[in-house]
PDB file of C-alpha atoms in Angstrom:
ATOM      1  CA  GLU A   1      -0.224   0.103  -0.286  1.00 93.00           C
ATOM      2  CA  VAL A   2       1.305   3.157  -0.715  1.00 96.00           C
ATOM      3  CA  GLN A   3       1.321   5.211   2.198  1.00 97.00           C
ATOM      4  CA  LEU A   4       2.788   8.271   4.043  1.00 98.00           C
ATOM      5  CA  VAL A   5       3.491   8.716   7.501  1.00 98.00           C
ATOM      6  CA  GLU A   6       4.201  11.910   9.340  1.00 98.00           C
ATOM      7  CA  THR A   7       5.998  12.348  12.692  1.00 98.00           C
ATOM      8  CA  GLY A   8       7.686  14.804  14.903  1.00 98.00           C
ATOM      9  CA  GLY A   9       4.838  17.190  15.679  1.00 96.00           C
ATOM     10  CA  ASP A  10       5.320  19.071  19.214  1.00 96.00           C
ATOM     11  CA  LEU A  11       4.676  22.124  21.475  1.00 98.00           C
ATOM     12  CA  ILE A  12       7.979  24.290  20.870  1.00 97.00           C
ATOM     13  CA  GLN A  13       8.882  27.841  22.129  1.00 97.00           C
ATOM     14  CA  PRO A  14       9.231  30.486  19.665  1.00 97.00           C
ATOM     15  CA  GLY A  15      12.715  30.334  18.234  1.00 97.00           C
ATOM     16  CA  GLY A  16      13.070  26.901  18.933  1.00 98.00           C
ATOM     17  CA  SER A  17      13.534  23.925  16.491  1.00 98.00           C
ATOM     18  CA  LEU A  18      11.973  20.626  15.456  1.00 98.00           C
ATOM     19  CA  ARG A  19      12.235  17.966  12.746  1.00 98.00           C
ATOM     20  CA  LEU A  20       9.246  16.489  10.739  1.00 98.00           C
ATOM     21  CA  SER A  21       9.696  12.920   9.270  1.00 98.00           C
ATOM     22  CA  CYS A  22       7.665  11.733   6.495  1.00 98.00           C
ATOM     23  CA  ALA A  23       8.004   8.087   6.345  1.00 98.00           C
ATOM     24  CA  ALA A  24       7.005   6.566   2.986  1.00 98.00           C
ATOM     25  CA  SER A  25       6.107   2.665   2.178  1.00 97.00           C
ATOM     26  CA  GLY A  26       4.816   1.345  -0.889  1.00 97.00           C
ATOM     27  CA  PHE A  27       7.009   3.821  -3.319  1.00 96.00           C
ATOM     28  CA  THR A  28      10.575   5.305  -3.097  1.00 96.00           C
ATOM     29  CA  VAL A  29      10.872   8.837  -2.085  1.00 96.00           C
ATOM     30  CA  SER A  30      13.975   9.083  -4.116  1.00 95.00           C
ATOM     31  CA  SER A  31      12.345   8.751  -6.963  1.00 94.00           C
ATOM     32  CA  ASN A  32       9.811  11.202  -6.638  1.00 95.00           C
ATOM     33  CA  TYR A  33       8.895  14.853  -5.455  1.00 96.00           C
ATOM     34  CA  ILE A  34       7.886  15.207  -2.023  1.00 97.00           C
ATOM     35  CA  THR A  35       6.233  18.191  -0.718  1.00 97.00           C
ATOM     36  CA  TRP A  36       5.295  19.788   2.618  1.00 98.00           C
ATOM     37  CA  VAL A  37       2.446  21.651   3.043  1.00 98.00           C
ATOM     38  CA  ARG A  38       1.006  23.272   6.161  1.00 98.00           C
ATOM     39  CA  GLN A  39      -2.065  24.291   7.216  1.00 98.00           C
ATOM     40  CA  ALA A  40      -2.895  27.024  10.385  1.00 98.00           C
ATOM     41  CA  PRO A  41      -6.012  26.684  12.364  1.00 96.00           C
ATOM     42  CA  GLY A  42      -9.230  27.463  10.841  1.00 95.00           C
ATOM     43  CA  LYS A  43      -7.205  27.989   7.630  1.00 97.00           C
ATOM     44  CA  GLY A  44      -6.300  26.700   4.253  1.00 97.00           C
ATOM     45  CA  LEU A  45      -3.480  24.720   2.554  1.00 98.00           C
ATOM     46  CA  GLU A  46       0.420  26.573   2.286  1.00 97.00           C
ATOM     47  CA  TRP A  47       2.991  25.294   0.406  1.00 97.00           C
ATOM     48  CA  VAL A  48       6.076  25.175   2.502  1.00 98.00           C
ATOM     49  CA  SER A  49       8.493  22.754   0.674  1.00 97.00           C
ATOM     50  CA  VAL A  50       9.262  20.447  -1.982  1.00 96.00           C
ATOM     51  CA  MET A  51      12.542  18.064  -3.044  1.00 96.00           C
ATOM     52  CA  TYR A  52      12.851  17.137  -6.364  1.00 94.00           C
ATOM     53  CA  PRO A  53      13.701  13.220  -7.412  1.00 92.00           C
ATOM     54  CA  GLY A  54      17.221  13.991  -8.161  1.00 84.00           C
ATOM     55  CA  VAL A  55      18.783  17.330  -6.522  1.00 84.00           C
ATOM     56  CA  GLY A  56      16.552  20.516  -5.866  1.00 93.00           C
ATOM     57  CA  THR A  57      14.811  21.957  -3.303  1.00 96.00           C
ATOM     58  CA  TYR A  58      12.735  24.990  -2.829  1.00 96.00           C
ATOM     59  CA  TYR A  59      11.086  26.981  -0.196  1.00 97.00           C
ATOM     60  CA  ARG A  60       8.365  29.425   0.280  1.00 96.00           C
ATOM     61  CA  ASP A  61       9.808  32.696   1.132  1.00 96.00           C
ATOM     62  CA  SER A  62       8.796  33.151   4.497  1.00 96.00           C
ATOM     63  CA  VAL A  63      10.854  29.846   5.983  1.00 97.00           C
ATOM     64  CA  LYS A  64      13.879  30.369   3.387  1.00 97.00           C
ATOM     65  CA  GLY A  65      16.989  30.436   5.654  1.00 97.00           C
ATOM     66  CA  ARG A  66      14.938  28.896   8.301  1.00 98.00           C
ATOM     67  CA  PHE A  67      13.610  25.583   7.032  1.00 98.00           C
ATOM     68  CA  THR A  68      15.318  22.477   5.451  1.00 98.00           C
ATOM     69  CA  ILE A  69      14.209  19.621   3.259  1.00 98.00           C
ATOM     70  CA  SER A  70      16.184  16.795   3.299  1.00 97.00           C
ATOM     71  CA  ARG A  71      15.942  13.030   2.411  1.00 96.00           C
ATOM     72  CA  ASP A  72      17.237   9.793   4.052  1.00 96.00           C
ATOM     73  CA  ASN A  73      17.186   6.826   0.836  1.00 95.00           C
ATOM     74  CA  SER A  74      18.171   4.326   3.256  1.00 96.00           C
ATOM     75  CA  LYS A  75      15.282   5.009   5.210  1.00 97.00           C
ATOM     76  CA  ASN A  76      12.885   6.272   2.628  1.00 97.00           C
ATOM     77  CA  ILE A  77      12.005   9.284   5.032  1.00 98.00           C
ATOM     78  CA  VAL A  78      11.830  12.707   3.779  1.00 98.00           C
ATOM     79  CA  HIS A  79      12.532  15.551   6.732  1.00 98.00           C
ATOM     80  CA  LEU A  80      11.408  18.929   7.370  1.00 98.00           C
ATOM     81  CA  GLN A  81      14.259  20.656   9.498  1.00 98.00           C
ATOM     82  CA  MET A  82      12.491  23.776  11.149  1.00 98.00           C
ATOM     83  CA  ASN A  83      14.690  26.190  13.068  1.00 98.00           C
ATOM     84  CA  SER A  84      13.767  30.042  14.482  1.00 98.00           C
ATOM     85  CA  LEU A  85      10.334  28.780  14.842  1.00 98.00           C
ATOM     86  CA  ARG A  86       7.529  31.402  15.112  1.00 98.00           C
ATOM     87  CA  ASP A  87       3.988  31.617  16.285  1.00 97.00           C
ATOM     88  CA  GLU A  88       2.869  32.097  12.424  1.00 97.00           C
ATOM     89  CA  ASP A  89       4.327  28.399  12.097  1.00 98.00           C
ATOM     90  CA  THR A  90       1.825  26.779  13.707  1.00 98.00           C
ATOM     91  CA  ALA A  91       0.289  23.974  11.895  1.00 98.00           C
ATOM     92  CA  VAL A  92      -0.617  20.781  11.104  1.00 98.00           C
ATOM     93  CA  TYR A  93       2.272  19.802   8.518  1.00 98.00           C
ATOM     94  CA  TYR A  94       1.278  17.307   6.219  1.00 98.00           C
ATOM     95  CA  CYS A  95       3.979  15.790   3.568  1.00 98.00           C
ATOM     96  CA  ALA A  96       2.378  14.602  -0.013  1.00 98.00           C
ATOM     97  CA  ARG A  97       3.821  12.960  -2.948  1.00 98.00           C
ATOM     98  CA  VAL A  98       3.815  14.977  -5.986  1.00 96.00           C
ATOM     99  CA  MET A  99       3.105  12.818  -8.907  1.00 93.00           C
ATOM    100  CA  GLN A 100       4.735  13.966 -12.289  1.00 89.00           C
ATOM    101  CA  GLU A 101       2.785  13.253 -15.831  1.00 87.00           C
ATOM    102  CA  LEU A 102       4.180  15.217 -18.439  1.00 87.00           C
ATOM    103  CA  ASP A 103       2.955  18.492 -17.884  1.00 85.00           C
ATOM    104  CA  ASP A 104       0.906  18.090 -14.946  1.00 87.00           C
ATOM    105  CA  TYR A 105       2.112  17.908 -11.208  1.00 89.00           C
ATOM    106  CA  TYR A 106      -0.716  16.432  -8.609  1.00 93.00           C
ATOM    107  CA  MET A 107      -0.423  15.718  -5.087  1.00 96.00           C
ATOM    108  CA  ASP A 108      -1.669  12.534  -4.981  1.00 96.00           C
ATOM    109  CA  VAL A 109      -1.116  10.729  -1.692  1.00 97.00           C
ATOM    110  CA  TRP A 110      -0.764  12.850   1.394  1.00 98.00           C
ATOM    111  CA  GLY A 111      -0.016  12.092   4.811  1.00 98.00           C
ATOM    112  CA  ASN A 112      -2.412  12.241   7.841  1.00 97.00           C
ATOM    113  CA  GLY A 113      -0.499  15.020   9.194  1.00 98.00           C
ATOM    114  CA  THR A 114       1.560  16.222  12.355  1.00 98.00           C
ATOM    115  CA  THR A 115       0.814  19.228  14.663  1.00 98.00           C
ATOM    116  CA  VAL A 116       3.345  21.574  15.191  1.00 98.00           C
ATOM    117  CA  ILE A 117       2.219  24.549  17.851  1.00 98.00           C
ATOM    118  CA  VAL A 118       4.523  27.371  18.447  1.00 98.00           C
ATOM    119  CA  SER A 119       3.934  29.158  21.722  1.00 96.00           C
ATOM    120  CA  SER A 120       5.442  30.722  24.981  1.00 93.00           C
TER     121      SER A 120
ATOM    122  CA  GLU B   1       3.075  34.187  -7.607  1.00 92.00           C
ATOM    123  CA  ILE B   2       0.041  33.462  -9.046  1.00 94.00           C
ATOM    124  CA  VAL B   3      -3.219  33.794  -6.601  1.00 96.00           C
ATOM    125  CA  MET B   4      -5.853  31.624  -6.288  1.00 97.00           C
ATOM    126  CA  THR B   5      -9.611  32.905  -5.686  1.00 98.00           C
ATOM    127  CA  GLN B   6     -12.184  30.647  -4.658  1.00 98.00           C
ATOM    128  CA  SER B   7     -16.333  31.108  -5.046  1.00 95.00           C
ATOM    129  CA  PRO B   8     -18.207  31.303  -2.640  1.00 97.00           C
ATOM    130  CA  ALA B   9     -16.491  30.926   0.467  1.00 97.00           C
ATOM    131  CA  THR B  10     -19.228  28.921   1.567  1.00 97.00           C
ATOM    132  CA  LEU B  11     -22.225  27.449  -0.459  1.00 97.00           C
ATOM    133  CA  SER B  12     -25.176  25.488   0.685  1.00 96.00           C
ATOM    134  CA  VAL B  13     -26.696  22.703  -1.274  1.00 96.00           C
ATOM    135  CA  SER B  14     -29.334  20.109  -0.073  1.00 95.00           C
ATOM    136  CA  PRO B  15     -28.578  16.535  -0.820  1.00 95.00           C
ATOM    137  CA  GLY B  16     -29.236  15.302  -4.254  1.00 95.00           C
ATOM    138  CA  GLU B  17     -29.146  18.710  -5.977  1.00 97.00           C
ATOM    139  CA  ARG B  18     -25.760  20.250  -7.469  1.00 97.00           C
ATOM    140  CA  ALA B  19     -23.426  21.838  -6.588  1.00 97.00           C
ATOM    141  CA  THR B  20     -20.840  24.037  -8.793  1.00 98.00           C
ATOM    142  CA  LEU B  21     -18.030  25.515  -7.016  1.00 98.00           C
ATOM    143  CA  SER B  22     -15.512  28.199  -9.050  1.00 98.00           C
ATOM    144  CA  CYS B  23     -11.749  29.131  -8.829  1.00 98.00           C
ATOM    145  CA  ARG B  24      -9.988  31.637 -10.738  1.00 98.00           C
ATOM    146  CA  ALA B  25      -6.565  32.319 -11.336  1.00 97.00           C
ATOM    147  CA  SER B  26      -4.625  36.172 -11.047  1.00 97.00           C
ATOM    148  CA  GLN B  27      -2.997  35.067 -14.493  1.00 96.00           C
ATOM    149  CA  SER B  28      -3.367  32.040 -16.834  1.00 96.00           C
ATOM    150  CA  VAL B  29      -2.500  28.569 -15.593  1.00 95.00           C
ATOM    151  CA  SER B  30      -3.799  26.927 -18.490  1.00 95.00           C
ATOM    152  CA  SER B  31      -5.095  23.331 -17.695  1.00 95.00           C
ATOM    153  CA  ASN B  32      -2.539  23.009 -15.076  1.00 95.00           C
ATOM    154  CA  LEU B  33      -5.243  22.910 -12.105  1.00 96.00           C
ATOM    155  CA  ALA B  34      -6.166  20.350  -9.461  1.00 97.00           C
ATOM    156  CA  TRP B  35      -9.020  19.974  -7.065  1.00 98.00           C
ATOM    157  CA  TYR B  36      -8.387  18.580  -3.667  1.00 98.00           C
ATOM    158  CA  GLN B  37     -11.535  17.795  -1.173  1.00 98.00           C
ATOM    159  CA  GLN B  38     -10.878  17.889   3.066  1.00 98.00           C
ATOM    160  CA  LYS B  39     -13.412  16.746   5.730  1.00 97.00           C
ATOM    161  CA  PRO B  40     -12.803  18.092   9.290  1.00 95.00           C
ATOM    162  CA  GLY B  41      -9.747  15.905  10.959  1.00 94.00           C
ATOM    163  CA  GLN B  42      -8.400  14.659   7.433  1.00 97.00           C
ATOM    164  CA  ALA B  43      -5.593  15.262   4.882  1.00 98.00           C
ATOM    165  CA  PRO B  44      -6.882  16.801   1.838  1.00 98.00           C
ATOM    166  CA  ARG B  45      -7.908  14.100  -0.727  1.00 98.00           C
ATOM    167  CA  LEU B  46      -7.258  14.754  -4.478  1.00 98.00           C
ATOM    168  CA  LEU B  47     -10.090  14.709  -6.444  1.00 98.00           C
ATOM    169  CA  ILE B  48      -9.590  16.215 -10.094  1.00 98.00           C
ATOM    170  CA  TYR B  49      -6.009  17.284 -11.766  1.00 96.00           C
ATOM    171  CA  GLY B  50      -5.323  18.441 -15.669  1.00 95.00           C
ATOM    172  CA  ALA B  51      -8.342  20.877 -14.840  1.00 97.00           C
ATOM    173  CA  SER B  52     -10.522  17.835 -16.082  1.00 97.00           C
ATOM    174  CA  THR B  53      -9.064  13.973 -15.198  1.00 96.00           C
ATOM    175  CA  ARG B  54     -10.825  12.481 -12.350  1.00 97.00           C
ATOM    176  CA  ALA B  55      -8.042  10.878 -10.127  1.00 96.00           C
ATOM    177  CA  THR B  56      -8.572   7.133  -9.237  1.00 95.00           C
ATOM    178  CA  GLY B  57     -11.392   6.021  -7.448  1.00 96.00           C
ATOM    179  CA  ILE B  58     -13.393   9.597  -7.730  1.00 97.00           C
ATOM    180  CA  PRO B  59     -16.848   8.909  -8.321  1.00 97.00           C
ATOM    181  CA  ALA B  60     -18.134  10.581 -11.736  1.00 97.00           C
ATOM    182  CA  ARG B  61     -20.283  12.564 -10.280  1.00 97.00           C
ATOM    183  CA  PHE B  62     -17.415  15.160  -9.877  1.00 98.00           C
ATOM    184  CA  THR B  63     -16.592  16.985 -12.877  1.00 98.00           C
ATOM    185  CA  GLY B  64     -13.910  19.604 -13.478  1.00 98.00           C
ATOM    186  CA  SER B  65     -14.013  21.956 -16.238  1.00 98.00           C
ATOM    187  CA  GLY B  66     -12.448  25.461 -17.542  1.00 98.00           C
ATOM    188  CA  SER B  67      -8.743  26.583 -18.684  1.00 97.00           C
ATOM    189  CA  GLY B  68      -7.063  29.747 -18.437  1.00 97.00           C
ATOM    190  CA  THR B  69      -7.647  31.578 -15.459  1.00 97.00           C
ATOM    191  CA  GLU B  70     -11.467  30.579 -15.084  1.00 98.00           C
ATOM    192  CA  PHE B  71     -12.246  26.513 -13.517  1.00 98.00           C
ATOM    193  CA  THR B  72     -15.273  25.038 -12.065  1.00 98.00           C
ATOM    194  CA  LEU B  73     -15.709  21.920 -10.301  1.00 98.00           C
ATOM    195  CA  THR B  74     -19.106  20.737 -10.504  1.00 98.00           C
ATOM    196  CA  ILE B  75     -20.828  18.104  -7.790  1.00 97.00           C
ATOM    197  CA  SER B  76     -23.889  16.625  -9.572  1.00 93.00           C
ATOM    198  CA  SER B  77     -26.233  14.884  -7.083  1.00 92.00           C
ATOM    199  CA  LEU B  78     -24.679  15.419  -3.804  1.00 95.00           C
ATOM    200  CA  GLN B  79     -24.053  12.895  -1.405  1.00 95.00           C
ATOM    201  CA  SER B  80     -23.777  13.150   2.674  1.00 94.00           C
ATOM    202  CA  GLU B  81     -20.096  12.392   2.109  1.00 95.00           C
ATOM    203  CA  ASP B  82     -19.333  15.251  -0.367  1.00 96.00           C
ATOM    204  CA  PHE B  83     -20.040  17.898   2.408  1.00 94.00           C
ATOM    205  CA  ALA B  84     -16.570  19.481   3.109  1.00 97.00           C
ATOM    206  CA  VAL B  85     -14.291  22.065   2.170  1.00 98.00           C
ATOM    207  CA  TYR B  86     -12.693  22.025  -1.570  1.00 98.00           C
ATOM    208  CA  TYR B  87      -9.618  23.437  -2.786  1.00 98.00           C
ATOM    209  CA  CYS B  88      -8.024  24.258  -6.060  1.00 98.00           C
ATOM    210  CA  GLN B  89      -4.085  24.260  -6.433  1.00 97.00           C
ATOM    211  CA  GLN B  90      -2.339  25.655  -9.697  1.00 95.00           C
ATOM    212  CA  TYR B  91       1.162  23.848 -11.044  1.00 93.00           C
ATOM    213  CA  ASP B  92       1.336  26.308 -13.998  1.00 91.00           C
ATOM    214  CA  ASN B  93       3.779  28.415 -11.968  1.00 79.00           C
ATOM    215  CA  TRP B  94       5.022  25.132 -10.666  1.00 77.00           C
ATOM    216  CA  LEU B  95       6.982  27.144  -7.774  1.00 86.00           C
ATOM    217  CA  PRO B  96       5.539  28.410  -5.286  1.00 90.00           C
ATOM    218  CA  ILE B  97       2.657  26.171  -5.691  1.00 93.00           C
ATOM    219  CA  THR B  98      -0.757  28.056  -5.011  1.00 95.00           C
ATOM    220  CA  PHE B  99      -4.332  27.239  -3.600  1.00 97.00           C
ATOM    221  CA  GLY B 100      -7.170  28.712  -3.477  1.00 98.00           C
ATOM    222  CA  GLN B 101      -8.560  29.673   0.270  1.00 98.00           C
ATOM    223  CA  GLY B 102     -10.907  26.960  -0.224  1.00 98.00           C
ATOM    224  CA  THR B 103     -14.766  26.413  -0.458  1.00 98.00           C
ATOM    225  CA  ARG B 104     -17.079  25.159   2.053  1.00 98.00           C
ATOM    226  CA  LEU B 105     -19.830  22.800   1.027  1.00 97.00           C
ATOM    227  CA  GLU B 106     -22.032  22.909   3.638  1.00 96.00           C
ATOM    228  CA  ILE B 107     -25.821  21.018   3.692  1.00 91.00           C
ATOM    229  CA  LYS B 108     -28.713  23.413   3.313  1.00 90.00           C
TER     230      LYS B 108
END
C-alpha cells in the first residue's frame, strides 16, 4: 500500500527547532517529488517546501533560511528541519507525494499530518 | 506568484442537488489545475488534475472544467459524504505552488 506517515510535531517555544519526518511505504522517495504543505488552525492549505527526485530543494519565502528539507534514502524518509520557529509556523504539517505526468504535477498521496504548535 | 481565488466561500446545497464551485487564477494557468477535498480532521484528497481528469477512484459525479483563468468543479447529485471543504491548486507556475482559500460545501 502506498502511504506516508508524518511524525515529529510538538509544542515548541518561539525560536526553537523541530524536525518533522515523513516515512514512505509502497514507493521510493528518492524517485519522487515530495512536498510539505501546512494548514494553520481554521485556515487553508499553504505550500512550504518541495524536494525533487534528483537534486533540488525549494521553499516558500517565509521559511527560506529557517527550514531545510532533506531525504534519507536508506530509510525512505523525508525530513523537514525547522529552526527559528515563529508563532505563525503553528499548523498541521502534511507531507505529500507529487506525481508528475507530462505537464501535470498533482499531490496524489498525503500523510495524515503532524501538529506543530509554537507558543511560549 | 499566482493568486487563486475561490468562490463562494461557503455554499449551502441540499443532498441530491448539484453544486458548482468556482476557482479563478490571477493569470493563465492553462489546464494545470487540481482540486482537492478535505473533511474535518483529515488530510486533503486529490479529486481532479489537469483541470478535468478525475483521480483514481473518484466518482463520476465529480466533474472539473475550465482552462486559462476560470475553472469549475461540479458535483452532481450531492451525497452526504461530499460535504467538505474544496481547494483548487495551480501548478502552471510550478513554484510557489499556490492554493485557493477553499470553499466550504455545507448541507442546506
